[in-house]
CSV table of C-alpha atoms and ligand atoms in Angstrom, one decimal:
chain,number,residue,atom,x,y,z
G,1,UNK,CA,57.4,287.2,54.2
G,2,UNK,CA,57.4,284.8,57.1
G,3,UNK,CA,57.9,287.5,60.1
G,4,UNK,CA,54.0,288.8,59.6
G,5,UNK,CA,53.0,285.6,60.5
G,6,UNK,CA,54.7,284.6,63.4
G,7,UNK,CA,53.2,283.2,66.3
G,8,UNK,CA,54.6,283.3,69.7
G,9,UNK,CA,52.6,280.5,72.3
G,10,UNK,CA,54.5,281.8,74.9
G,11,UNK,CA,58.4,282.0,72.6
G,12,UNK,CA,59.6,284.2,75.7
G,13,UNK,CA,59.4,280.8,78.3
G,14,UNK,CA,62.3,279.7,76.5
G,15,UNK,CA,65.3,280.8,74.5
G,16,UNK,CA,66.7,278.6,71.6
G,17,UNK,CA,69.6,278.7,69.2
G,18,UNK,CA,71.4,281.9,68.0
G,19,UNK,CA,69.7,281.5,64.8
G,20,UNK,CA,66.3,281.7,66.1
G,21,UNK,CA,67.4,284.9,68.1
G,22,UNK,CA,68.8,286.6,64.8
G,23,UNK,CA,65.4,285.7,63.1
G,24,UNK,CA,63.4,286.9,65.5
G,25,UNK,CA,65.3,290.2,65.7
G,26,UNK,CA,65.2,290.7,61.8
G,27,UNK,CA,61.7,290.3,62.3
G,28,UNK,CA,60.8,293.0,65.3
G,29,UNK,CA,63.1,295.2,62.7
G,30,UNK,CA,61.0,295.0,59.5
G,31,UNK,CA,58.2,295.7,61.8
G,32,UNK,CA,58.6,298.6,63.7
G,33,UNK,CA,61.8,300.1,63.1
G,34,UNK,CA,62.2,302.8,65.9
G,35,UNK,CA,58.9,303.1,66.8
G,36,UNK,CA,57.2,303.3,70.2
G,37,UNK,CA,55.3,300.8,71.4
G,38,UNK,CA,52.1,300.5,72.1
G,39,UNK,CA,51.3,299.9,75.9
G,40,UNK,CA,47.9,298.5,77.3
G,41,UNK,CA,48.0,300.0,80.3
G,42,UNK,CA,48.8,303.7,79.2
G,43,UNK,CA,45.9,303.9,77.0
G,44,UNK,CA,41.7,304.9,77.9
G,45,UNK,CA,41.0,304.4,74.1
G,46,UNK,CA,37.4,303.3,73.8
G,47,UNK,CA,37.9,300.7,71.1
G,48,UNK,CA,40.3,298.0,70.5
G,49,UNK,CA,42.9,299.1,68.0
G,50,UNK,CA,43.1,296.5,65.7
G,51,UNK,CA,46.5,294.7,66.1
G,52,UNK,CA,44.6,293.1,68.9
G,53,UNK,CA,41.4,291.8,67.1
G,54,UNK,CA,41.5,288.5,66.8
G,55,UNK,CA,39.6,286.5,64.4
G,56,UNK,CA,36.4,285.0,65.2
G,57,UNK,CA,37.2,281.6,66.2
G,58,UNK,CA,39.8,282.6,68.0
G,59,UNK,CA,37.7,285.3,70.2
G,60,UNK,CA,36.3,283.9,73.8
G,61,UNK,CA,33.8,281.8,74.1
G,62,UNK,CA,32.7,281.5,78.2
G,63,UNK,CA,32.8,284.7,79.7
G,64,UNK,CA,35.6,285.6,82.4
G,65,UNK,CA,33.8,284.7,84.9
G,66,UNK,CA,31.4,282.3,84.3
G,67,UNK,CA,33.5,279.2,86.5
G,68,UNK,CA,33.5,275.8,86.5
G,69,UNK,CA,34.8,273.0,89.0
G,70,UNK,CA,36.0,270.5,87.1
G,71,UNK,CA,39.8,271.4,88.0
G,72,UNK,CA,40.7,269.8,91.3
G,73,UNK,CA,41.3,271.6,94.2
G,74,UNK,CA,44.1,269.0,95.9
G,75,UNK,CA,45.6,269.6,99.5
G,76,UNK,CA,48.9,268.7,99.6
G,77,UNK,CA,48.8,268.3,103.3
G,78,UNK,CA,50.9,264.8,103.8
G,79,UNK,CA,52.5,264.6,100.7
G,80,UNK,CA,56.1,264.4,102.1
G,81,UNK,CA,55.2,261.6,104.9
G,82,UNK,CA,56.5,258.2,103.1
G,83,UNK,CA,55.4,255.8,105.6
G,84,UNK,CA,52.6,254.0,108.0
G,85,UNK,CA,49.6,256.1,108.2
G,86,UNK,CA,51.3,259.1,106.2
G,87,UNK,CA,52.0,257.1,103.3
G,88,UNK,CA,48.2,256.6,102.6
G,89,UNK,CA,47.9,260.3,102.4
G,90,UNK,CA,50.6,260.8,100.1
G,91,UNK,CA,49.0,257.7,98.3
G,92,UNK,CA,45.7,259.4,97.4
G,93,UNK,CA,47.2,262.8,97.0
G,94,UNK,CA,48.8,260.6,93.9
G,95,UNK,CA,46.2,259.1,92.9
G,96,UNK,CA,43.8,262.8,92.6
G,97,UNK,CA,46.5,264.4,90.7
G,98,UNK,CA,47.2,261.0,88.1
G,99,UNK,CA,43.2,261.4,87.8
G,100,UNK,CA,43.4,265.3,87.6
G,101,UNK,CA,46.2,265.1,85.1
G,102,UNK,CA,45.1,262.2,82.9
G,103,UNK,CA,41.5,264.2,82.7
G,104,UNK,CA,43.2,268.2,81.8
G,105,UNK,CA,46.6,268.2,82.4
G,106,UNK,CA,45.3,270.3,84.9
G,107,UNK,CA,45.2,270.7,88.7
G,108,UNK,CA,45.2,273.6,91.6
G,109,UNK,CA,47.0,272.8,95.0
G,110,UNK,CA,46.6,274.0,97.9
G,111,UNK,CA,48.3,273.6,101.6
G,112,UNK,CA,51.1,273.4,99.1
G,113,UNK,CA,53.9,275.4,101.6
G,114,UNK,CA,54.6,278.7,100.0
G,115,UNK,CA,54.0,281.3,102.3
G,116,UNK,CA,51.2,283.9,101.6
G,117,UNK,CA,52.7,287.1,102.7
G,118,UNK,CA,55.6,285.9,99.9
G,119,UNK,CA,53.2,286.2,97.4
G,120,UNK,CA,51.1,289.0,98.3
G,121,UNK,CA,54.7,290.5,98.2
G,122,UNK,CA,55.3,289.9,94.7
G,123,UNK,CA,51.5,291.2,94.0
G,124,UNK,CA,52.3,294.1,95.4
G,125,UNK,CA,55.4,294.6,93.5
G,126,UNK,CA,54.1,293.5,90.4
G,127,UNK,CA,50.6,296.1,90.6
G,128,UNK,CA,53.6,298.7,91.4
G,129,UNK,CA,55.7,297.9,88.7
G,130,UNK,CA,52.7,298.1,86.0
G,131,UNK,CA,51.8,301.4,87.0
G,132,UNK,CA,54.5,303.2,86.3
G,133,UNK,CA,55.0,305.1,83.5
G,134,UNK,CA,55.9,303.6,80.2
G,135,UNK,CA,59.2,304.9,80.0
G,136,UNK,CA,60.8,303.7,83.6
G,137,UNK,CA,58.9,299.8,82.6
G,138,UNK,CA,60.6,300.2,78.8
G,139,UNK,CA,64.0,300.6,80.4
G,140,UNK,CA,63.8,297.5,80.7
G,141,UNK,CA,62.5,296.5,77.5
G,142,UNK,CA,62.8,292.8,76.0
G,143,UNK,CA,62.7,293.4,72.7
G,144,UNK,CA,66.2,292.4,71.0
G,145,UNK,CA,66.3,289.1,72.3
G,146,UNK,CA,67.2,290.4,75.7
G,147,UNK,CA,67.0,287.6,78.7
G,148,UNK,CA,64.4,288.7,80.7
G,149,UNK,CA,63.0,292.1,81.5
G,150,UNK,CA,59.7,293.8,80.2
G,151,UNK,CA,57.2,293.6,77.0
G,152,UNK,CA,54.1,294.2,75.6
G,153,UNK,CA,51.6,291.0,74.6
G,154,UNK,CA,54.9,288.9,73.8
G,155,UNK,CA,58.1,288.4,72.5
G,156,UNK,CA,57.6,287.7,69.0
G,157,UNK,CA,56.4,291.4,68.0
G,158,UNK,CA,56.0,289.7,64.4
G,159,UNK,CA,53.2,288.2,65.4
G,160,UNK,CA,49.9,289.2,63.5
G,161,UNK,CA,47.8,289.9,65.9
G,162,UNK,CA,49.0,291.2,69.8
G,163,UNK,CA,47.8,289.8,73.1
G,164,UNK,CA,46.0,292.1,75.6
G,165,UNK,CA,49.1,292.0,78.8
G,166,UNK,CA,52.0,293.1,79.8
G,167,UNK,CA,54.7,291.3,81.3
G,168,UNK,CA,58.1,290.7,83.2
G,169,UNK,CA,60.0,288.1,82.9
G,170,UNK,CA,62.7,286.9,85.2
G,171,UNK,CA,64.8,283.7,84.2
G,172,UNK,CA,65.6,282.9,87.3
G,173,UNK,CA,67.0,279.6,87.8
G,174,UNK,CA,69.9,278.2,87.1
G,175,UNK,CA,70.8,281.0,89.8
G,176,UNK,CA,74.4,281.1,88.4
G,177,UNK,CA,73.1,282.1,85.0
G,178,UNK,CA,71.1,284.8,86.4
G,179,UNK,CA,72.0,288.5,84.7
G,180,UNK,CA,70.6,290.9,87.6
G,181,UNK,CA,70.8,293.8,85.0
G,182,UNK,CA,67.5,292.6,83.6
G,183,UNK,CA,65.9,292.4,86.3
G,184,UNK,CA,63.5,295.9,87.3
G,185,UNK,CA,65.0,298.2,90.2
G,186,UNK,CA,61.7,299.7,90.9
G,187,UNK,CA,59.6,299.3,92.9
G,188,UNK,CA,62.6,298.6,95.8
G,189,UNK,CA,62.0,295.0,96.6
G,190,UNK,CA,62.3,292.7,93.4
G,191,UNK,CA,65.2,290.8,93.7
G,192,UNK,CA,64.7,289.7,97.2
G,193,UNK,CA,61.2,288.5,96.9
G,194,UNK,CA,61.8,287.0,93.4
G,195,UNK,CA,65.0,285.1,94.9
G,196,UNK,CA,62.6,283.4,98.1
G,197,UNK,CA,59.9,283.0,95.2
G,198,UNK,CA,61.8,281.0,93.1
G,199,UNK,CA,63.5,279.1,95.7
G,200,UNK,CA,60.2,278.3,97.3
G,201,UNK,CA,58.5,276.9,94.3
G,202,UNK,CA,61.7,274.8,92.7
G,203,UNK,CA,60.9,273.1,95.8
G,204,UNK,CA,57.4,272.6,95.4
G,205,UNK,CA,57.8,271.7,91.4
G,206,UNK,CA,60.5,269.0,92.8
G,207,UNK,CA,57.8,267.5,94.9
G,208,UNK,CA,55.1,267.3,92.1
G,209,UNK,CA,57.3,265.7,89.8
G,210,UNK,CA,58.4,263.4,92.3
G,211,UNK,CA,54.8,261.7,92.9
G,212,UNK,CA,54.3,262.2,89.0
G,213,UNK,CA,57.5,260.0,88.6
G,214,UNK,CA,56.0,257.7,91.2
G,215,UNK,CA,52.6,257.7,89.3
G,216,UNK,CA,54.7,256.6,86.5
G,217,UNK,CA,56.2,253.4,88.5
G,218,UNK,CA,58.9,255.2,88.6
G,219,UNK,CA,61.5,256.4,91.2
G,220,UNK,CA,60.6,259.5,92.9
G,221,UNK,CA,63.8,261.3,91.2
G,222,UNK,CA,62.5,260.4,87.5
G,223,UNK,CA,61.3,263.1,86.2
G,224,UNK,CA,63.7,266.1,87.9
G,225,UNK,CA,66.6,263.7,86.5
G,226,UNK,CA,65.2,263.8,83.3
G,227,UNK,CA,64.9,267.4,83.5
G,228,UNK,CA,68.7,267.9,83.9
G,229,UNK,CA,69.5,271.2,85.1
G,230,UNK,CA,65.8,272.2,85.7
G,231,UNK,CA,65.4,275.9,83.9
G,232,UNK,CA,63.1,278.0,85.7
G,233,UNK,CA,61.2,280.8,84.4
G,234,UNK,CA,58.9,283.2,86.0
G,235,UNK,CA,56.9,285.3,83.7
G,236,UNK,CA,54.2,288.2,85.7
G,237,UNK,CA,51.6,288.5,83.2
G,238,UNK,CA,49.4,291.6,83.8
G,239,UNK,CA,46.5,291.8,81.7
G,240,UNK,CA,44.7,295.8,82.0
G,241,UNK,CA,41.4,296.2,81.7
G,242,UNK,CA,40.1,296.3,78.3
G,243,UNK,CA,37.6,298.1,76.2
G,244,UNK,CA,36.3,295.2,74.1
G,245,UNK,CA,37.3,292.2,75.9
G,246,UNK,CA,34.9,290.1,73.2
G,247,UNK,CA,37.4,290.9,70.3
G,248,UNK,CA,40.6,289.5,72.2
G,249,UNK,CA,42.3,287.3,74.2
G,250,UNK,CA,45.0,288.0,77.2
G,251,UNK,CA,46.8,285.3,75.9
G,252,UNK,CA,46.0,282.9,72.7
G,253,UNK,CA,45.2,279.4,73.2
G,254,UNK,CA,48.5,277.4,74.0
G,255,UNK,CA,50.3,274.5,75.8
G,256,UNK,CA,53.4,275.3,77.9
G,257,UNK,CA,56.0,273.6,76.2
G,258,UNK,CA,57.9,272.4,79.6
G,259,UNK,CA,57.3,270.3,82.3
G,260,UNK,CA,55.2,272.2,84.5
G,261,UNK,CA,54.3,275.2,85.3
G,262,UNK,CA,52.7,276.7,88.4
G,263,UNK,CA,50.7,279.7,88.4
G,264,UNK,CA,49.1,281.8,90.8
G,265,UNK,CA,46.4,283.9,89.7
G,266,UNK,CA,44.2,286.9,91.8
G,267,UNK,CA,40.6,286.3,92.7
G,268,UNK,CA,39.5,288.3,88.7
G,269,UNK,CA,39.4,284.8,86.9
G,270,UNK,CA,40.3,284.7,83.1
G,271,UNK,CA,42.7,281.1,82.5
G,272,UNK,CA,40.1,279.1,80.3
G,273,UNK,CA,41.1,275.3,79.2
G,274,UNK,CA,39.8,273.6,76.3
G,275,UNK,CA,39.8,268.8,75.5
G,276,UNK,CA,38.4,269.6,72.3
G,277,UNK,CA,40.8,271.9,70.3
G,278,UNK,CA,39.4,275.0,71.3
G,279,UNK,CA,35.8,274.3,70.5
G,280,UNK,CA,34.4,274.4,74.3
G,281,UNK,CA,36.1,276.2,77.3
G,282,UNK,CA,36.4,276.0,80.8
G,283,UNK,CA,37.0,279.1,83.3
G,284,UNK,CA,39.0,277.8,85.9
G,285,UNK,CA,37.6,279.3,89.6
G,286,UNK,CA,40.2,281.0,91.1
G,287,UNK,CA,41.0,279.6,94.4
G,288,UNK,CA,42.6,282.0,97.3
G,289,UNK,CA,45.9,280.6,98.1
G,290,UNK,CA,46.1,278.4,95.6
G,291,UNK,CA,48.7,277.6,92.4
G,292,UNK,CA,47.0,276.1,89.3
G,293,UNK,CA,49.6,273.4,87.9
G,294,UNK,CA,49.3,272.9,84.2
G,295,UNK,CA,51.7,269.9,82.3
G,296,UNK,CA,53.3,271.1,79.6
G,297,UNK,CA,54.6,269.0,76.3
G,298,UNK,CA,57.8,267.8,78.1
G,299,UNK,CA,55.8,266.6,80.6
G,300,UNK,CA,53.5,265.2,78.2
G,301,UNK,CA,56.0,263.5,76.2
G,302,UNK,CA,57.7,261.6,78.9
G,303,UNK,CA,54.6,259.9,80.7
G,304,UNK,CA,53.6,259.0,76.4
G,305,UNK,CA,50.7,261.0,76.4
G,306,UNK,CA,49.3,259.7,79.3
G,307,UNK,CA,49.2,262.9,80.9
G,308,UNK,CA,47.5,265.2,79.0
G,309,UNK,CA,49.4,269.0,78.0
G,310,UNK,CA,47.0,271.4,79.3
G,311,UNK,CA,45.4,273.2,76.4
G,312,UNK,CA,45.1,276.6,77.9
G,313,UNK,CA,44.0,280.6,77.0
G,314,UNK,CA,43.4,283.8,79.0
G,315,UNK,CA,41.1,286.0,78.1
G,316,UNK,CA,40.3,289.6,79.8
G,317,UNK,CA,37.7,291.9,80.8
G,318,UNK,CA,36.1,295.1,80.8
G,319,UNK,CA,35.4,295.7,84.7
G,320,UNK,CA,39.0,294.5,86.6
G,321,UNK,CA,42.6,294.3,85.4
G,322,UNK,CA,44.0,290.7,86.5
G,323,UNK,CA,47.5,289.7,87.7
G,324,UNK,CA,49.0,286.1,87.8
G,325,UNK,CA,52.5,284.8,88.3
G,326,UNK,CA,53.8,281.8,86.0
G,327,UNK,CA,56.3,279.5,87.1
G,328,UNK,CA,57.4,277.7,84.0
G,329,UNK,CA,59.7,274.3,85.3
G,330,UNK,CA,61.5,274.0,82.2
G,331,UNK,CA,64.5,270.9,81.3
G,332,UNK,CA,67.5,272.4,80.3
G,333,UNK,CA,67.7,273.0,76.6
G,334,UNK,CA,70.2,269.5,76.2
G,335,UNK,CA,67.9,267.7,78.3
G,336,UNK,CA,66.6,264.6,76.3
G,337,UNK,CA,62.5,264.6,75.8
G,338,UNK,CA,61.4,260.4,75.7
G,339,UNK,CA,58.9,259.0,76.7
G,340,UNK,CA,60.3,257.4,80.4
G,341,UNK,CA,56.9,255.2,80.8
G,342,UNK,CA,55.2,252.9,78.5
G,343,UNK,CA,52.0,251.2,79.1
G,344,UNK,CA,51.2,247.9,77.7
G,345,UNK,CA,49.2,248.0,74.6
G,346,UNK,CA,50.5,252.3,74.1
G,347,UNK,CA,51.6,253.8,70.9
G,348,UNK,CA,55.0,255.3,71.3
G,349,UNK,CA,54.1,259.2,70.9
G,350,UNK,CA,57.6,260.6,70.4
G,351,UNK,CA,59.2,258.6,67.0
G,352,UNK,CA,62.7,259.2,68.1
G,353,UNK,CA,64.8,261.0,71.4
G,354,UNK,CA,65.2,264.6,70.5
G,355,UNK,CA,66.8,267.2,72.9
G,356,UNK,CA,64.2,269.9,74.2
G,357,UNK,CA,66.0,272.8,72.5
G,358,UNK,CA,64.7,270.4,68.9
G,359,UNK,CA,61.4,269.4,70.7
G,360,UNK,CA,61.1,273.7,70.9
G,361,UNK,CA,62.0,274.1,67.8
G,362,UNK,CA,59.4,271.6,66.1
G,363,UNK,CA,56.7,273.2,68.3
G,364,UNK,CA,57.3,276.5,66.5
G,365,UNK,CA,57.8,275.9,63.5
G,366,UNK,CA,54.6,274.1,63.4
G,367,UNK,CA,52.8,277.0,64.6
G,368,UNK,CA,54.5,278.8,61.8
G,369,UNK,CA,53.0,276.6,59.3
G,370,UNK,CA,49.6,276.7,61.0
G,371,UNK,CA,49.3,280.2,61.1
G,372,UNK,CA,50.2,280.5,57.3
G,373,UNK,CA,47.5,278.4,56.2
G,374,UNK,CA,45.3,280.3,58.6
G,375,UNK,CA,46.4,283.3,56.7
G,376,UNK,CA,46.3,281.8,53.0
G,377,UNK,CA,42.7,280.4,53.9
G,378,UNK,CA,42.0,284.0,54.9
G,379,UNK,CA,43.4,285.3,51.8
G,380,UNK,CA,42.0,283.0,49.5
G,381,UNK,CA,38.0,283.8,51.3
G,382,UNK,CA,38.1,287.2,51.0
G,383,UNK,CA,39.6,286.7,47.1
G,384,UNK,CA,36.4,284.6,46.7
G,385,UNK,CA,34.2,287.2,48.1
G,386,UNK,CA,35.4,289.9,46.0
G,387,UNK,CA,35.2,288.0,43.0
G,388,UNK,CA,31.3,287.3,43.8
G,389,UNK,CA,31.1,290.8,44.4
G,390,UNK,CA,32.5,291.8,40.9
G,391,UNK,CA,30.6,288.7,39.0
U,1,AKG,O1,47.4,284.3,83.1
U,1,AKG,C1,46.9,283.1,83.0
U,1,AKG,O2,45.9,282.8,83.5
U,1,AKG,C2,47.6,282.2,82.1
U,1,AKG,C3,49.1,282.4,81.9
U,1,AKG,C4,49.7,281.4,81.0
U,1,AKG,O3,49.1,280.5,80.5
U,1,AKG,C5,51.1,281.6,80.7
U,1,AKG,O4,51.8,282.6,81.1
U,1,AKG,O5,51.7,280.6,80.0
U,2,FE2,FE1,50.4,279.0,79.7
């Protein structure tokens, strides 16, 4: 049986092929047909129950707040000023984030344009909106397959073990495609802030993937051409405070699969990045004012692997609950995912042009097959233990 194994890395940024939906649902119905779900936040349970244990290489490694600086901090004061003396600032603003994204795949900007009071807005609305009671937040519930709306840990409730958040989700761009009926009604508020939101950061994506597509020798359009239609998603993760923060993970170690994604997080501190496969990890300081950028495998894929896909993780704590807003620039699903730049002397990372829809696909199903072995390696240690036992 497949669905026990399932992983998610994030499967609610991006919706693929009726088939995948119908999967997906047969799976949430072997698993918990009918029953309530289990919310983080409604719960002052002393010890972690254990859908959310995670195995031991998997559990955190740096403590929440134990920061480092080696993300940038870039200002991107100048970056719109092409020419004379303006130029030069756009130039080295280029040149930190090439450096920044050839390094992590990850930087933080600041001086970046969006207004503050627009997103202490939709902090307050999103604290508001996690506090009340299960049953007004599951009126909204994602489960089904529904586009957008509310759920526990993720949207693959097959997975095998469940991540310590809760979330809401708003697909909000293309704004034609919008369906305002998923979208919460309480607290009054949402829809107005999330509309200036999103408008306000399609603009600031467009502008890092313009001086990405420059960094590429590119033209400045490069990369939001290649993206289509540019999707975007905004996802509100709120992580409670937890009981046994050592056992879990806010979120399990994963790339974002599109282009990139911007994130605001509050002052708590809990994203974590990982170069070497999830041996070492990074906190990332949390910067007031600022959005973290992290590339994601479209990105990725187009520069040929020259910018890194930000290997990423959140983990939680015992003394604050933690709040942070993704922004995930996406390609629409029919966009094409090649690599647009090749360096002399580079291996081509991509064999053939697939569509991002396919590219989505792939990145499941390998997940899929890594978590089985995971599970079979399991299997087969605690066989071997047993029979030592009996010998
Ligand atoms: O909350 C965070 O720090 C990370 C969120 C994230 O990686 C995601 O939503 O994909
Ligand atoms: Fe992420």
């Amino acid at each position: 049986m497949a669905n026990d194994l399932q992983v998610t890395y994030n499967l609610e940024q991006f919706r693929c092929t009726e088939e995948e939906e119908e999967e997906e649902e047969k799976g949430r119905e072997e698993m918990a047909p009918g029953a309530a779900p289990f919310l983080p936040t409604a719960t002052d349970e002393k010890t972690l129950r254990p859908s959310f244990v995670r195995d031991e290489d998997e559990r955190p490694k740096v403590a929440y707040n134990q920061f480092s600086n080696d993300i940038p901090v870039i200002s991107l004061a100048g970056i719109d000023d092409e020419e004379g003396a303006g130029g030069e600032k756009r130039e080295e603003i280029r040149r930190k984030i090439v450096a920044a994204c050839e390094d992590w795949g990850i930087f933080q900007v600041v001086d970046h344009g969006v207004d503050a009071e627009l997103v202490s807005e939709m902090t307050r609305l999103a604290k508001e909106f996690f506090a009340l009671p299960p049953e007004e937040k599951l009126r909204f519930d994602m489960s089904g397959g529904k586009k957008g709306g509310f759920i526990v840990s993720s949207h693959l409730q097959g997975e095998a073990v469940q991540d310590w958040r809760e979330i809401v989700t708003f697909f909000s761009h293309p704004v034609g495609a919008r369906d305002y009926s998923r979208w919460p009604d309480k607290p009054e508020g949402w829809r107005s802030a999330v509309d200036s939101y999103s408008e306000k950061l399609m603009v600031l994506a467009c502008k890092l993937l313009g001086v990405l597509s420059e960094a590429m020798g590119l033209e400045k359009e490069a990369l939001t051409k290649a993206c289509v239609d540019m999707d975007q998603k905004l996802v509100v993760n709120f992580y409670p405070r937890c009981p046994q923060p050592d056992l879990t993970l806010g979120l399990k170690r994963h790339t974002d699969p599109g282009t990139i994604t911007l994130l605001y997080q509050d002052q708590v501190g809990g994203l974590q990045a990982t170069k070497d496969g999830g041996k070492t990890w990074i906190a990332v300081q949390p910067v007031e004012a600022a959005f973290v950028v992290n590339l994601g495998d479209h990105g990725h894929y187009l520069s040929n692997g020259r910018f890194k896909n930000a290997d990423h993780q959140a983990v939680v704590n015992s003394n604050y609950e933690r709040l942070s807003i993704a922004a995930f620039q996406n390609p629409a699903p029919e966009a094409i995912v090649y690599p647009l730049a090749i360096r002399e002397g580079e291996k081509l990372v991509l064999d053939e042009p697939i569509t991002f829809a396919e590219m989505y696909r792939r990145k499941m199903s390998k997940d899929l097959e890594l978590a089985k072995l995971k599970k079979a390696k399991e299997v087969a240690s605690q066989h071997k233990a047993l029979n030592e036992i009996l010998a």
